[in-house]
Short mmCIF file of C-alpha atoms in Angstrom, two decimals:
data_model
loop_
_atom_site.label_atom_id
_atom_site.label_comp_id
_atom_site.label_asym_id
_atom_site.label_seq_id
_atom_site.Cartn_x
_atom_site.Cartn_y
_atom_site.Cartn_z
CA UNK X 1 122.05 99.41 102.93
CA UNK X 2 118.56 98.06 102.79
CA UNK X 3 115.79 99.74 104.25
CA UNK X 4 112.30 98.57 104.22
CA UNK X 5 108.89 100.34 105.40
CA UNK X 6 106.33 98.04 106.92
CA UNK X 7 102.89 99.28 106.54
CA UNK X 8 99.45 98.18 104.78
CA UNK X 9 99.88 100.83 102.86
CA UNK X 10 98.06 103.62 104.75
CA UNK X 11 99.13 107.49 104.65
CA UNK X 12 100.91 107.53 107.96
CA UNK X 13 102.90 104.37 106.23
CA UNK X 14 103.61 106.64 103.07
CA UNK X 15 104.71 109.77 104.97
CA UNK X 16 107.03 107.17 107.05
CA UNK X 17 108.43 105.91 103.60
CA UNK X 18 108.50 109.77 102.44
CA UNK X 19 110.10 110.78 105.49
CA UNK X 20 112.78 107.97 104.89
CA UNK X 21 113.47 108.62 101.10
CA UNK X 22 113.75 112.52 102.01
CA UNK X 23 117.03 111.25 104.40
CA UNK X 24 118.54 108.87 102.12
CA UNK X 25 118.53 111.61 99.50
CA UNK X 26 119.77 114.14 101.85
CA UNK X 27 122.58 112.02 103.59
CA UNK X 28 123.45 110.82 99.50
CA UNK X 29 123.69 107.37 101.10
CA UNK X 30 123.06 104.50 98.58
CA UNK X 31 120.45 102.39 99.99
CA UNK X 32 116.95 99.90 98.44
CA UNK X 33 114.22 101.18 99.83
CA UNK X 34 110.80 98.78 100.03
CA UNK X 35 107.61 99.66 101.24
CA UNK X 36 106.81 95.75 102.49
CA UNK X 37 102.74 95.82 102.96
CA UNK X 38 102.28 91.85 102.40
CA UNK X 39 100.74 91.04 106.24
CA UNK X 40 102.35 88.25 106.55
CA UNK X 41 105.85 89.21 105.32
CA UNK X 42 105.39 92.23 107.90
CA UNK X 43 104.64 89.55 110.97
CA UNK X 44 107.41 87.79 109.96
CA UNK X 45 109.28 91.33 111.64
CA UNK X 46 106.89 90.78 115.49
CA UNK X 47 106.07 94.17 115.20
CA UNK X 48 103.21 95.30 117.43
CA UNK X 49 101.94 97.74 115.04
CA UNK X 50 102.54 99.60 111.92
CA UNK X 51 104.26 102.12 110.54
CA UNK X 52 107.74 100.14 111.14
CA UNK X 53 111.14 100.34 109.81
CA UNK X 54 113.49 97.98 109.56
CA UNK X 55 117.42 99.01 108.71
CA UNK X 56 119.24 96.05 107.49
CA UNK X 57 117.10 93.83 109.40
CA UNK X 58 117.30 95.39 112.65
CA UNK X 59 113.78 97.02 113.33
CA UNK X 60 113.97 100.45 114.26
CA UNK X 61 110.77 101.81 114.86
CA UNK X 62 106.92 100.69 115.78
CA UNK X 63 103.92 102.30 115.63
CA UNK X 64 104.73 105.76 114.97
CA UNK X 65 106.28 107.90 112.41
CA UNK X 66 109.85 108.90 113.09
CA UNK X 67 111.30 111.95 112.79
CA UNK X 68 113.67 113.02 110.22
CA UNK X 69 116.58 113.17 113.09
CA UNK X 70 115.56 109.51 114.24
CA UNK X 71 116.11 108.26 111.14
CA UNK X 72 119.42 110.48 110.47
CA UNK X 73 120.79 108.41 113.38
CA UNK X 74 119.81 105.11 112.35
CA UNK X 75 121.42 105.79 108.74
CA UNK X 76 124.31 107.32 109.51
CA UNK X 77 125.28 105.39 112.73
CA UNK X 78 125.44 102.63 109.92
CA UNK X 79 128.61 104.33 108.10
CA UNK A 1 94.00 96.89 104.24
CA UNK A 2 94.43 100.18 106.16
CA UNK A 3 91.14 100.12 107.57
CA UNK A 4 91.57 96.10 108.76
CA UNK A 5 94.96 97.45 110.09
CA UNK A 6 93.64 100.48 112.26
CA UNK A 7 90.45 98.10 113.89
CA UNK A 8 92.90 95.37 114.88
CA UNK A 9 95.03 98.23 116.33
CA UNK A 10 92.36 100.20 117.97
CA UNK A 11 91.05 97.01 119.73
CA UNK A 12 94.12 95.94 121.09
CA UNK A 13 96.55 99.24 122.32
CA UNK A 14 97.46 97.44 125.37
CA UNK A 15 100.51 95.52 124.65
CA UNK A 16 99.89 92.48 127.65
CA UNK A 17 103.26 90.27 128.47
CA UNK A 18 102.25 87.05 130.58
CA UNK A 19 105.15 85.48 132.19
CA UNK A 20 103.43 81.85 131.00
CA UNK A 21 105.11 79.97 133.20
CA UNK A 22 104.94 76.44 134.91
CA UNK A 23 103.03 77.25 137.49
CA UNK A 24 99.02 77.43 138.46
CA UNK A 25 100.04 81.55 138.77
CA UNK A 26 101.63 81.57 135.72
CA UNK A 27 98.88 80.03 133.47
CA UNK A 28 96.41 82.10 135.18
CA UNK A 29 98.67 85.29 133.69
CA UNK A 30 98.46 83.32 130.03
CA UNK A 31 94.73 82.53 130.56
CA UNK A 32 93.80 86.26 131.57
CA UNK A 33 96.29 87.44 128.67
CA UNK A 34 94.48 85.25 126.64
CA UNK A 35 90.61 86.40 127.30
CA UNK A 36 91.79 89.67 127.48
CA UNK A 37 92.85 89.59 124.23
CA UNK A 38 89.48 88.01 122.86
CA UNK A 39 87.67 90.79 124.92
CA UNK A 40 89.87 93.69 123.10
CA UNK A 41 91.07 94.59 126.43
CA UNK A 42 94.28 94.27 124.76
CA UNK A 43 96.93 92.44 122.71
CA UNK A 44 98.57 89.59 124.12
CA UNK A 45 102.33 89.77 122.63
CA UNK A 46 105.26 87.59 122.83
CA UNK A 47 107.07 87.80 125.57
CA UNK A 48 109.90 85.09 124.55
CA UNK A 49 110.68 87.20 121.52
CA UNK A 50 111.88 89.93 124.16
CA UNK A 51 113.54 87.36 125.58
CA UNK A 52 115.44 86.11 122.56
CA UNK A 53 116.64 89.62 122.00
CA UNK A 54 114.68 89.91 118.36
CA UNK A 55 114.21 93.26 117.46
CA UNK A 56 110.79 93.62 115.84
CA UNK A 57 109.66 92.23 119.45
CA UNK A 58 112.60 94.63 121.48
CA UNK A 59 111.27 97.73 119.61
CA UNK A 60 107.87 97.46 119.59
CA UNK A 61 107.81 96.58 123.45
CA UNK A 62 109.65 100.21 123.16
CA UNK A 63 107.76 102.11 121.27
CA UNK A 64 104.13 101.33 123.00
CA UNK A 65 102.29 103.93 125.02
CA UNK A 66 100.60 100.83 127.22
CA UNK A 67 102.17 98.15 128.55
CA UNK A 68 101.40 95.50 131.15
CA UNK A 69 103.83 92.82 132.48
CA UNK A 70 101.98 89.99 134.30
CA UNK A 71 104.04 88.13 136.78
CA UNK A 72 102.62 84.80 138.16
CA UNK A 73 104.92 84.72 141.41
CA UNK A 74 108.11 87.32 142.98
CA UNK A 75 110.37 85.30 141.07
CA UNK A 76 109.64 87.88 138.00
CA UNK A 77 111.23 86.57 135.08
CA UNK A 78 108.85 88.82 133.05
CA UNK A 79 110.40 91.75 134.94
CA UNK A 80 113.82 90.08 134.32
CA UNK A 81 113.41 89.60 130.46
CA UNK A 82 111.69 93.66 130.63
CA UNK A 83 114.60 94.85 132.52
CA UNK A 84 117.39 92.72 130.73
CA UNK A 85 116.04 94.20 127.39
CA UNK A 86 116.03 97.65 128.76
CA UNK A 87 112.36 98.30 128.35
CA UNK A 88 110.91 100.06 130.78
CA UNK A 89 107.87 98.65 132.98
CA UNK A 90 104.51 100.71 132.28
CA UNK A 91 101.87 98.84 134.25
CA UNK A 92 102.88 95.64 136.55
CA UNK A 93 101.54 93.12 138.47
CA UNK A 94 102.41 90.13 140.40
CA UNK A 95 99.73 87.48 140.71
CA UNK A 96 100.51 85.61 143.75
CA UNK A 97 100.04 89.41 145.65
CA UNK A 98 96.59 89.29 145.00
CA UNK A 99 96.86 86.53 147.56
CA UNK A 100 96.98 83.30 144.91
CA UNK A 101 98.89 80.83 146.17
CA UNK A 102 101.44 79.15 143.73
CA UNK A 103 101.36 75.34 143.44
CA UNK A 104 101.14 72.83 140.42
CA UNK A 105 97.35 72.51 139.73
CA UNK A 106 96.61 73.62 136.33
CA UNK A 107 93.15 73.26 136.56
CA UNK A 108 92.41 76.62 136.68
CA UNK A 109 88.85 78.11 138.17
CA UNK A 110 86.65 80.45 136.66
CA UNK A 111 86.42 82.72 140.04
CA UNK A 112 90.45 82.95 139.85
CA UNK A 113 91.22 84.18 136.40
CA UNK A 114 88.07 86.37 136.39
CA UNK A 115 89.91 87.67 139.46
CA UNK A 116 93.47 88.08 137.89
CA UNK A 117 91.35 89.95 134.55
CA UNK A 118 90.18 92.58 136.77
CA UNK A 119 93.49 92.97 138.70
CA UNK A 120 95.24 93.16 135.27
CA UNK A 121 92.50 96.02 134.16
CA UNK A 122 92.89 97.73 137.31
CA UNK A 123 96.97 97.92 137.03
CA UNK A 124 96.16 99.48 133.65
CA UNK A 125 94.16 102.15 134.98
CA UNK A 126 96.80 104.83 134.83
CA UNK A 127 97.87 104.36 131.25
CA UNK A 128 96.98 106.01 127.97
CA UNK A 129 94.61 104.31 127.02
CA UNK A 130 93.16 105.79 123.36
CA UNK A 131 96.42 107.73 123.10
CA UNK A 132 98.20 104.05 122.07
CA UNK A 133 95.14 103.33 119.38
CA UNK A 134 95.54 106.78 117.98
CA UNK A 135 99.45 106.68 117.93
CA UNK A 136 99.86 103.32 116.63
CA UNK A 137 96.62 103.03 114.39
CA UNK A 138 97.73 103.91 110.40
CA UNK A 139 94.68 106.10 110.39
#
């Protein structure tokens, strides 16, 4: 599974990427996480805004910071 | 890179989808999605991603606390891509109800689309304005 954060690299980016490392570890799923903060790489996505997250391409999330339980049922509705 | 994110973000919290279509009515809801944008009003986004199902474009329409969808005519493909995508409408407006008439003239007058920018502001009145910057600024 690849999982990738899009974000300049601001704190509500980081506790995004924190939040998402804290479920991979907890779920013990095996996944690459990147924290993608290249603008143009991240407009390559047509996200409105950042924090996003993207699960095997499909973006999941805009703007906001997800909870841990949104991103429980992104990961796991992918096994 | 964060603080060049949260300006651009705080500027434009009002996600505005023009139908663009081939009509006077539907380049007037381009042009005023267009100045709007320039004004920081809002954030013209594209509405043909929607369309085309891509999800960066799906989710963020989503995730947005403000939203307009500009119609030219009743035909309302913008409505149609919106609803078709399963996005719900936050702010809406048809152009030709503010009493436009649709034809084929694309020479578009000041008076009109200065017209259509306040009609578009007005439909926005009732949404959270400040609330979008804060929740989708990286602050």
């Amino acid at each position: 599974m690849e999982i990738k954060v899009l974000g300049p690299g601001c704190k509500r980016c980081q506790q995004t990427e924190h939040i998402v490392q804290e479920v991979v570890s907890e779920l013990g799923i095996s996944a690459k996480i990147d924290h993608v903060t290249d603008p143009i790489e991240i407009s390559n996505y047509g996200v409105f805004g950042t924090p996003a997250v993207v699960v095997d391409g499909e973006v999941k999330s805009v703007g906001k910071i997800p909870s841990k339980e949104e991103v429980k049922s992104w990961l796991q509705g992918k096994n | 890179m964060s603080q060049q994110c949260c300006e651009v973000q705080q500027n434009g919290n009002v996600m505005i989808l023009a139908c663009s279509g081939g009509s006077n009515v539907g380049q007037l809801s381009n042009q005023a999605a267009v100045e709007l944008t320039k004004e920081g009003f809002g954030k013209m986004f594209c509405l043909t991603g929607i369309g085309g199902h891509l999800s960066g474009f799906v989710q963020s329409a989503k995730d947005v606390p403000a939203m307009i969808a500009i119609d030219g005519c009743s035909v309302g493909c913008a409505k149609a891509i919106l609803e078709h995508a399963e996005i719900p409408l936050k702010a809406y407006l048809v152009i030709t109800d503010l009493g436009i008439e649709k034809n084929k003239n694309f020479d578009l007058d000041r008076e009109t689309i200065e017209k259509v920018k306040n009609a578009v502001k007005s439909a926005c009145k009732d949404l959270p304005r400040g609330v979008g910057s804060k929740s989708v600024c990286c602050g």
